[in-house]
Every structure is written in structure tokens, then in C-alpha cells.
Amino acid sequence: MTDDQSEFQRRRAARMTCKRFLSADRVPSIRERLAQLSAMDGLDTCPDFYGNDGPVRQLEERTAALLGKEDAVFFPTGTMAQQVALRHHAERTGNTAVVLHPLSHIERHERHAYTQLTGLRGLWPTTAQRQPTPEELAALGEPFGTLTVELPLRDPGYLLPSWDELTALVAAAREAGARVHFDGARLWNTTVHFDKRLDEIAALADSVYVSYYKDLGGLSGAALAGDAALTAHARTWRHRYGGQIFQQWPAALAALHGLDTVLPRAADHTRHAATLVPALASLPGARLYPEVPPTHEFQLWLPGPAEALNAAHLALAEEEGLWFISHWEDAAPGLAMAEVSLGEPALGWTAAEVREVGLRFLELAARA
């Protein structure tokens, strides 16, 4: 076993036994997850068959209602869902150019599936760490068929535009004759920032992808929502892409559980995070990006090598049962960065506790 594998196993074991979590949460065992699902109502019914009927159809209908769309289609992965959406829009517009941010998930984490599988091509309106502007769309100097907006834009720090900026960007794309797709893997967390309901946000786009395991705690799976033409196309191409899996009811049940138990608390996570963020920002040498996070997720930068910070995190987890902030990476000379997610467990923390543990965490890192 390599040193990396050994540390991974130690971290995984510690996460199972920790009693308090600030960023992220304890991972339930298989038995615990099965017990959670078996306690749900309405289980004395037939499962889905190839994604039709059963809990899968119930999930699709509920998601469509939440997003204010005609229909939604369940996909085993978000990557597959987004390729289908972009293909549909290219066929409707007759234009294979897709406008997207170079730091978007589609560009960086899907192995260029949209170009390799669908023959589309990407246009970058900006390389700045923010959403593009209408002026930058115009400056592209060529027509495009689809504008893709990731909400929030994760890799640069879970960034969101203002509502006025978003509506202006969408309007500019419409004026250019393009269709609009929202990569909304974490769209659930944007309502506080925009001060809008989910359906009001989704109404700006022709298609919306949402994830069921990111933030909602599902097992896996995603949905693509839009009008009847989009979803008919989506069901056809889901089959062609190999996503017509015989039974998906475990993932659908876990997603329904997330909609029941996690989604109603999403706004609370964002509001409470705002009370904890100043404590993290007050740690010696700390930097937050963005400085005022629009959701409960953001980047924290601290002085020191990532190796020392990861060692300090593991020490707190193993010795005190405290899961503070993990997965540090060297990001700049003398600075390491970690993504922070102040979800449900963080509701039990006060700002004073965050600062006290944070100071001890830095002391441990200094001795590592």
C-alpha cells in the first residue's frame, strides 16, 4: 500500500467515526443508507422498469414541478444529461457552437465529451474568474447555437452573477438567436442569493440540469428538465448513450429523500454560513474566495503547505472526532486551498467554535 493509499484509508476510517463535522458530513454505511430508504413511505409498489414509472417517474414529475418545466428526464449521470441537452439545442438551432466558461464543469471535468461525442465546438467569451457579460458575447464575432451557464461556477469558487447580470446575459443570448442551458448541478443552493424561487430561476433557460447527489445527499443521478420536445429527445438519446438502465429505483428513492429532507433546509445552510464565514476569514493569513460567498460553498486559502494542513485535519479527526476542513491542495506559493461546504452539520456550530477550532488546526499544521 502506498503512502497516499494509507492516508486515504485513515481519512476514510476517521470520517466514519467523527462526531462533529464543519465542512461536509459523515458518510453513512451501506446498512444505514438501506435503513434510511426502507423507512420511506410508499415502498409497497412496483419498481421502475428501464426508467419508466415507479419512483423514477415520481422523481421526474416532482423535479419538473419544482423547476416549472413541462417535464424532466432522469439520467444516471450529469455528464450524459448535459451532452443530450447540448445536442438537442445544436439540432434545433443548426449551430454547433457552444458558448461556455473555460472553467466550467463541461469543459474541465467531462473529458471534452461535448466535442468528442457530439461534434460540437466551444467558444470562450472570457477567461476571467467570473461569469461572462453580454458585451463579451457580442465580442465573440460569430454566431453560436447555445449559451451554457454553470450556476454556481464551481472551479473558481462557486461564483454566481447577480440576478440582473444573469437576466442580461440570457437576453443577449436570445437576441443572438441562441438557446440557453443551465448547468445547475447545485442550482438548489442559489435561491437565497437570487431571492427567487427555483422555477423563476429555471424559467430563464430552455434546459436545466440538476444533480441529486451534490448537496442533496442522493446516491447518484441527475435530471434534465425542459419542454416536451427536449424531454422526448432526451429519452431517445439516453437510450442511445447507454443510460436506459433496467432499474434505477434505489437512486430515485435517495433523491426523493433528499428533496424531502435536505432541499427544505438549503436556504438555512446559506444563511447560517454567512454567520460562520467571518470566523474563517479571521484566521491568521486566511483568504476567502469569493470574499462574500453567495452560497454555503466557497474556497478557503490558508498559509502553509497542503501536506501540513491535511495532516492537521487528520489529527483532529482521529484524536478529537472533529472533521474540520479537508482535502487541501497547494494552490500558490506559500498557500493551500480547500473547498468548504457548510451544510447541515455546520448548523450546529457557532462562529466562536469555528475560530477556536480553526486556531488549533493552524497550530497543529505548524507543528506537522
Short mmCIF file of C-alpha atoms in Angstrom, two decimals:
data_model
loop_
_atom_site.label_atom_id
_atom_site.label_comp_id
_atom_site.label_asym_id
_atom_site.label_seq_id
_atom_site.Cartn_x
_atom_site.Cartn_y
_atom_site.Cartn_z
CA MET A 1 0.00 0.00 0.00
CA THR A 2 1.36 3.43 -0.96
CA ASP A 3 1.53 6.38 1.43
CA ASP A 4 -1.33 8.03 -0.48
CA GLN A 5 -3.48 4.91 -0.15
CA SER A 6 -2.66 4.63 3.54
CA GLU A 7 -3.67 8.23 4.21
CA PHE A 8 -6.86 7.78 2.21
CA GLN A 9 -7.81 4.73 4.29
CA ARG A 10 -7.04 6.58 7.54
CA ARG A 11 -9.08 9.57 6.46
CA ARG A 12 -11.97 7.37 5.38
CA ALA A 13 -11.96 5.47 8.69
CA ALA A 14 -11.78 8.71 10.68
CA ARG A 15 -14.70 10.18 8.75
CA MET A 16 -16.87 7.21 9.72
CA THR A 17 -16.17 7.75 13.43
CA CYS A 18 -16.16 11.57 13.72
CA LYS A 19 -18.90 13.09 15.89
CA ARG A 20 -18.84 16.68 14.63
CA PHE A 21 -18.45 17.99 11.11
CA LEU A 22 -17.95 21.53 9.88
CA SER A 23 -17.38 21.07 6.15
CA ALA A 24 -19.01 18.03 4.51
CA ASP A 25 -20.72 15.28 6.51
CA ARG A 26 -20.32 11.75 7.75
CA VAL A 27 -20.73 9.09 5.06
CA PRO A 28 -23.43 6.59 6.14
CA SER A 29 -22.68 2.89 5.91
CA ILE A 30 -24.50 0.75 3.37
CA ARG A 31 -26.67 -0.67 6.15
CA GLU A 32 -27.54 2.80 7.40
CA ARG A 33 -28.42 4.01 3.91
CA LEU A 34 -30.62 0.96 3.28
CA ALA A 35 -32.40 1.52 6.60
CA GLN A 36 -32.97 5.16 5.66
CA LEU A 37 -34.56 4.22 2.36
CA SER A 38 -36.60 1.35 3.80
CA ALA A 39 -38.21 3.76 6.29
CA MET A 40 -39.73 5.83 3.47
CA ASP A 41 -43.43 5.71 2.68
CA GLY A 42 -44.89 4.22 -0.49
CA LEU A 43 -42.50 1.30 -0.91
CA ASP A 44 -45.19 -1.35 -1.43
CA THR A 45 -45.30 -0.65 -5.14
CA CYS A 46 -43.59 -1.87 -8.27
CA PRO A 47 -40.12 -0.57 -9.08
CA ASP A 48 -39.32 1.17 -12.31
CA PHE A 49 -38.50 -0.78 -15.43
CA TYR A 50 -35.97 0.87 -17.72
CA GLY A 51 -36.63 4.23 -16.10
CA ASN A 52 -40.39 4.18 -16.67
CA ASP A 53 -42.94 4.51 -13.88
CA GLY A 54 -42.26 3.76 -10.22
CA PRO A 55 -40.07 6.05 -8.11
CA VAL A 56 -38.16 7.25 -11.19
CA ARG A 57 -41.25 8.72 -12.80
CA GLN A 58 -42.36 10.16 -9.47
CA LEU A 59 -38.97 11.87 -9.17
CA GLU A 60 -39.14 13.22 -12.72
CA GLU A 61 -42.58 14.73 -12.18
CA ARG A 62 -41.62 16.27 -8.88
CA THR A 63 -38.42 17.77 -10.33
CA ALA A 64 -40.29 19.23 -13.29
CA ALA A 65 -42.78 20.86 -10.91
CA LEU A 66 -40.01 22.33 -8.74
CA LEU A 67 -38.30 23.80 -11.80
CA GLY A 68 -41.51 24.92 -13.50
CA LYS A 69 -40.84 22.86 -16.63
CA GLU A 70 -43.14 20.65 -18.72
CA ASP A 71 -41.20 17.51 -17.93
CA ALA A 72 -37.91 16.12 -16.63
CA VAL A 73 -35.90 13.02 -17.51
CA PHE A 74 -33.80 11.03 -15.05
CA PHE A 75 -30.21 10.29 -16.11
CA PRO A 76 -27.64 8.08 -14.36
CA THR A 77 -25.04 10.89 -14.68
CA GLY A 78 -25.00 14.61 -15.19
CA THR A 79 -22.35 14.28 -17.88
CA MET A 80 -24.76 12.25 -20.00
CA ALA A 81 -27.63 14.65 -19.34
CA GLN A 82 -25.63 17.68 -20.43
CA GLN A 83 -24.41 16.08 -23.66
CA VAL A 84 -28.00 15.30 -24.59
CA ALA A 85 -29.09 18.88 -23.84
CA LEU A 86 -26.32 20.41 -25.96
CA ARG A 87 -27.02 18.00 -28.82
CA HIS A 88 -30.71 18.96 -28.78
CA HIS A 89 -30.01 22.67 -28.89
CA ALA A 90 -27.49 22.27 -31.72
CA GLU A 91 -30.05 20.36 -33.76
CA ARG A 92 -32.77 22.96 -33.06
CA THR A 93 -30.57 25.92 -33.99
CA GLY A 94 -28.46 24.31 -36.70
CA ASN A 95 -25.36 25.74 -34.99
CA THR A 96 -22.76 23.54 -33.29
CA ALA A 97 -21.00 26.36 -31.41
CA VAL A 98 -21.47 26.29 -27.64
CA VAL A 99 -20.56 29.30 -25.50
CA LEU A 100 -19.23 28.25 -22.10
CA HIS A 101 -16.71 29.31 -19.50
CA PRO A 102 -13.29 27.61 -19.78
CA LEU A 103 -13.51 26.76 -16.06
CA SER A 104 -16.96 25.16 -16.37
CA HIS A 105 -17.57 21.54 -15.47
CA ILE A 106 -18.42 20.67 -19.07
CA GLU A 107 -15.05 21.95 -20.23
CA ARG A 108 -12.82 20.73 -17.40
CA HIS A 109 -14.34 17.58 -15.89
CA GLU A 110 -16.22 15.74 -18.64
CA ARG A 111 -13.22 14.81 -20.80
CA HIS A 112 -14.48 17.08 -23.59
CA ALA A 113 -17.48 14.83 -24.18
CA TYR A 114 -19.41 17.58 -25.92
CA THR A 115 -16.74 17.79 -28.64
CA GLN A 116 -15.72 14.13 -28.75
CA LEU A 117 -19.19 12.54 -28.74
CA THR A 118 -21.39 15.20 -30.28
CA GLY A 119 -19.08 17.09 -32.60
CA LEU A 120 -19.80 20.45 -31.00
CA ARG A 121 -17.20 23.17 -30.54
CA GLY A 122 -16.69 25.52 -27.64
CA LEU A 123 -16.36 29.29 -27.61
CA TRP A 124 -14.91 31.05 -24.56
CA PRO A 125 -16.27 34.57 -24.10
CA THR A 126 -13.88 35.24 -21.21
CA THR A 127 -11.07 33.63 -19.22
CA ALA A 128 -11.72 35.86 -16.19
CA GLN A 129 -12.82 34.13 -13.00
CA ARG A 130 -16.44 35.28 -13.25
CA GLN A 131 -19.46 34.76 -15.44
CA PRO A 132 -19.32 36.30 -18.92
CA THR A 133 -21.05 39.57 -19.84
CA PRO A 134 -23.39 40.44 -22.74
CA GLU A 135 -20.62 42.58 -24.21
CA GLU A 136 -18.28 39.59 -24.26
CA LEU A 137 -20.90 37.50 -26.08
CA ALA A 138 -21.14 40.21 -28.73
CA ALA A 139 -17.35 40.41 -28.96
CA LEU A 140 -17.13 36.74 -30.00
CA GLY A 141 -17.77 37.94 -33.52
CA GLU A 142 -19.54 34.79 -34.68
CA PRO A 143 -22.94 33.14 -34.23
CA PHE A 144 -23.48 30.40 -31.65
CA GLY A 145 -26.28 27.97 -31.01
CA THR A 146 -26.18 27.52 -27.24
CA LEU A 147 -25.15 29.52 -24.21
CA THR A 148 -24.27 27.35 -21.21
CA VAL A 149 -24.17 28.92 -17.75
CA GLU A 150 -22.95 26.95 -14.73
CA LEU A 151 -24.80 28.08 -11.60
CA PRO A 152 -22.81 28.37 -9.44
CA LEU A 153 -19.50 28.26 -11.34
CA ARG A 154 -17.66 25.84 -9.06
CA ASP A 155 -14.00 25.71 -10.01
CA PRO A 156 -13.19 29.42 -9.44
CA GLY A 157 -15.05 29.39 -6.10
CA TYR A 158 -18.78 28.66 -6.54
CA LEU A 159 -19.41 32.02 -8.19
CA LEU A 160 -22.82 33.45 -9.04
CA PRO A 161 -23.74 36.54 -11.03
CA SER A 162 -26.32 38.98 -9.74
CA TRP A 163 -29.89 38.46 -10.93
CA ASP A 164 -29.63 41.48 -13.21
CA GLU A 165 -26.36 40.18 -14.66
CA LEU A 166 -27.87 36.76 -15.29
CA THR A 167 -31.02 38.07 -16.96
CA ALA A 168 -28.97 40.42 -19.13
CA LEU A 169 -26.68 37.57 -20.21
CA VAL A 170 -29.64 35.36 -21.11
CA ALA A 171 -31.31 38.22 -23.00
CA ALA A 172 -28.13 38.78 -25.02
CA ALA A 173 -28.04 35.09 -25.97
CA ARG A 174 -31.69 35.20 -27.03
CA GLU A 175 -31.05 38.29 -29.12
CA ALA A 176 -28.24 36.39 -30.85
CA GLY A 177 -30.70 33.60 -31.71
CA ALA A 178 -29.19 31.09 -29.29
CA ARG A 179 -30.78 28.73 -26.82
CA VAL A 180 -29.82 28.66 -23.13
CA HIS A 181 -28.76 25.71 -20.97
CA PHE A 182 -28.17 25.92 -17.22
CA ASP A 183 -25.62 23.56 -15.69
CA GLY A 184 -27.47 23.64 -12.39
CA ALA A 185 -25.79 20.77 -10.55
CA ARG A 186 -26.04 22.96 -7.44
CA LEU A 187 -28.95 25.14 -8.53
CA TRP A 188 -30.75 24.11 -5.32
CA ASN A 189 -28.45 26.48 -3.38
CA THR A 190 -29.00 29.65 -5.39
CA THR A 191 -32.41 30.83 -4.20
CA VAL A 192 -31.13 32.97 -1.32
CA HIS A 193 -28.61 34.80 -3.49
CA PHE A 194 -31.06 35.47 -6.31
CA ASP A 195 -34.03 35.95 -3.96
CA LYS A 196 -36.06 33.89 -6.42
CA ARG A 197 -37.84 30.55 -6.40
CA LEU A 198 -36.28 27.63 -8.27
CA ASP A 199 -38.91 27.83 -11.00
CA GLU A 200 -38.26 31.54 -11.51
CA ILE A 201 -34.54 30.88 -11.97
CA ALA A 202 -35.09 27.89 -14.24
CA ALA A 203 -37.57 29.87 -16.37
CA LEU A 204 -34.63 31.76 -17.90
CA ALA A 205 -33.28 28.60 -19.57
CA ASP A 206 -34.50 26.21 -22.27
CA SER A 207 -32.95 23.30 -20.40
CA VAL A 208 -31.79 22.80 -16.84
CA TYR A 209 -29.63 20.01 -15.45
CA VAL A 210 -29.73 19.32 -11.71
CA SER A 211 -27.82 16.78 -9.64
CA TYR A 212 -29.35 14.61 -6.95
CA TYR A 213 -26.18 13.68 -5.08
CA LYS A 214 -24.40 17.03 -4.97
CA ASP A 215 -25.77 18.76 -1.86
CA LEU A 216 -29.00 16.69 -1.74
CA GLY A 217 -27.22 13.58 -0.47
CA GLY A 218 -28.54 11.18 -3.10
CA LEU A 219 -26.79 8.02 -4.22
CA SER A 220 -26.32 9.16 -7.82
CA GLY A 221 -28.26 10.50 -10.75
CA ALA A 222 -29.38 13.71 -12.37
CA ALA A 223 -32.30 15.20 -14.24
CA LEU A 224 -32.68 17.21 -17.42
CA ALA A 225 -35.75 19.43 -17.42
CA GLY A 226 -37.37 21.40 -20.21
CA ASP A 227 -40.26 21.32 -22.67
CA ALA A 228 -41.83 18.22 -24.20
CA ALA A 229 -39.64 18.37 -27.30
CA LEU A 230 -36.48 18.40 -25.21
CA THR A 231 -37.54 15.55 -22.95
CA ALA A 232 -38.69 13.36 -25.86
CA HIS A 233 -35.27 13.90 -27.43
CA ALA A 234 -33.65 13.21 -24.05
CA ARG A 235 -35.36 9.83 -23.61
CA THR A 236 -34.27 8.76 -27.08
CA TRP A 237 -30.65 9.79 -26.58
CA ARG A 238 -30.50 8.48 -23.02
CA HIS A 239 -31.10 5.05 -24.52
CA ARG A 240 -28.54 5.61 -27.27
CA TYR A 241 -25.91 6.74 -24.78
CA GLY A 242 -26.44 3.60 -22.68
CA GLY A 243 -28.39 5.25 -19.88
CA GLN A 244 -31.52 3.09 -20.19
CA ILE A 245 -30.68 1.06 -17.09
CA PHE A 246 -33.06 -1.75 -16.10
CA GLN A 247 -33.88 -0.43 -12.61
CA GLN A 248 -32.91 2.87 -11.01
CA TRP A 249 -35.27 2.92 -8.05
CA PRO A 250 -32.58 2.99 -5.30
CA ALA A 251 -31.09 6.19 -6.75
CA ALA A 252 -34.57 7.64 -7.30
CA LEU A 253 -35.63 6.90 -3.70
CA ALA A 254 -32.47 8.51 -2.34
CA ALA A 255 -33.13 11.56 -4.50
CA LEU A 256 -36.72 11.80 -3.29
CA HIS A 257 -35.45 11.57 0.28
CA GLY A 258 -33.09 14.45 -0.45
CA LEU A 259 -35.91 16.55 -1.87
CA ASP A 260 -37.95 15.82 1.27
CA THR A 261 -35.29 16.36 3.92
CA VAL A 262 -32.38 18.40 2.51
CA LEU A 263 -33.89 20.78 -0.03
CA PRO A 264 -36.21 22.49 2.50
CA ARG A 265 -33.08 23.32 4.56
CA ALA A 266 -30.89 24.56 1.70
CA ALA A 267 -31.70 28.21 2.34
CA ASP A 268 -30.88 27.74 6.04
CA HIS A 269 -27.44 26.40 5.09
CA THR A 270 -26.66 29.53 3.08
CA ARG A 271 -27.94 31.90 5.77
CA HIS A 272 -26.08 30.18 8.60
CA ALA A 273 -22.90 30.00 6.53
CA ALA A 274 -22.95 33.79 6.43
CA THR A 275 -22.57 33.81 10.23
CA LEU A 276 -19.61 31.39 10.16
CA VAL A 277 -17.69 32.87 7.21
CA PRO A 278 -16.28 35.83 9.22
CA ALA A 279 -14.77 33.39 11.74
CA LEU A 280 -12.92 31.55 8.98
CA ALA A 281 -11.86 34.84 7.39
CA SER A 282 -10.42 35.97 10.74
CA LEU A 283 -7.94 33.08 10.94
CA PRO A 284 -4.29 34.23 10.57
CA GLY A 285 -3.39 34.53 6.91
CA ALA A 286 -6.80 33.35 5.71
CA ARG A 287 -8.31 34.38 2.41
CA LEU A 288 -11.80 33.54 1.19
CA TYR A 289 -12.86 33.44 -2.39
CA PRO A 290 -15.22 34.95 -3.06
CA GLU A 291 -14.91 37.30 -0.09
CA VAL A 292 -18.69 37.22 0.36
CA PRO A 293 -19.79 33.71 -0.72
CA PRO A 294 -23.20 33.68 -2.45
CA THR A 295 -23.95 30.16 -1.19
CA HIS A 296 -22.72 27.93 1.65
CA GLU A 297 -19.84 26.71 -0.56
CA PHE A 298 -16.62 28.62 -1.30
CA GLN A 299 -12.82 28.44 -1.31
CA LEU A 300 -10.67 28.92 1.80
CA TRP A 301 -6.97 29.71 1.35
CA LEU A 302 -4.54 29.34 4.28
CA PRO A 303 -0.77 29.71 4.65
CA GLY A 304 1.35 26.60 4.71
CA PRO A 305 1.87 23.51 2.58
CA ALA A 306 -1.17 21.35 1.86
CA GLU A 307 0.61 18.33 3.36
CA ALA A 308 0.79 20.01 6.77
CA LEU A 309 -2.83 21.17 6.67
CA ASN A 310 -4.05 17.72 5.66
CA ALA A 311 -2.00 16.19 8.50
CA ALA A 312 -3.58 18.63 10.96
CA HIS A 313 -7.04 17.81 9.70
CA LEU A 314 -6.43 14.09 10.11
CA ALA A 315 -5.06 14.60 13.63
CA LEU A 316 -8.20 16.48 14.69
CA ALA A 317 -10.38 13.80 13.15
CA GLU A 318 -8.57 10.84 14.73
CA GLU A 319 -7.82 12.36 18.14
CA GLU A 320 -10.89 14.53 18.79
CA GLY A 321 -13.57 13.27 16.42
CA LEU A 322 -13.71 16.69 14.71
CA TRP A 323 -13.97 16.87 10.93
CA PHE A 324 -12.90 20.44 10.18
CA ILE A 325 -11.91 21.23 6.58
CA SER A 326 -10.22 18.59 4.44
CA HIS A 327 -8.64 17.96 1.04
CA TRP A 328 -6.13 20.79 0.96
CA GLU A 329 -4.15 21.37 -2.23
CA ASP A 330 -1.11 23.56 -2.87
CA ALA A 331 -2.54 26.41 -4.91
CA ALA A 332 0.01 29.26 -4.84
CA PRO A 333 3.45 29.87 -3.31
CA GLY A 334 3.01 29.53 0.45
CA LEU A 335 -0.75 28.99 0.20
CA ALA A 336 -3.02 25.97 0.12
CA MET A 337 -6.69 25.90 -0.85
CA ALA A 338 -9.66 23.78 0.18
CA GLU A 339 -13.29 23.88 -0.86
CA VAL A 340 -15.64 24.48 2.07
CA SER A 341 -19.24 23.27 2.22
CA LEU A 342 -21.14 24.47 5.29
CA GLY A 343 -24.16 22.21 5.01
CA GLU A 344 -26.48 20.64 7.57
CA PRO A 345 -23.77 19.66 10.14
CA ALA A 346 -22.45 23.24 10.18
CA LEU A 347 -25.79 24.45 11.56
CA GLY A 348 -24.63 23.13 14.95
CA TRP A 349 -21.51 25.34 15.00
CA THR A 350 -21.14 28.86 16.32
CA ALA A 351 -18.71 31.40 14.93
CA ALA A 352 -16.72 31.26 18.20
CA GLU A 353 -16.34 27.48 17.90
CA VAL A 354 -15.20 27.77 14.29
CA ARG A 355 -12.49 30.26 15.21
CA GLU A 356 -11.33 28.26 18.26
CA VAL A 357 -11.02 25.01 16.31
CA GLY A 358 -9.51 26.87 13.37
CA LEU A 359 -6.74 28.29 15.54
CA ARG A 360 -5.94 24.86 16.96
CA PHE A 361 -5.97 23.47 13.44
CA LEU A 362 -3.34 26.00 12.37
CA GLU A 363 -1.24 25.23 15.44
CA LEU A 364 -1.27 21.53 14.55
CA ALA A 365 -0.33 22.36 10.97
CA ALA A 366 2.60 24.48 12.14
CA ARG A 367 3.97 21.50 14.09
CA ALA A 368 3.39 18.97 11.29
#
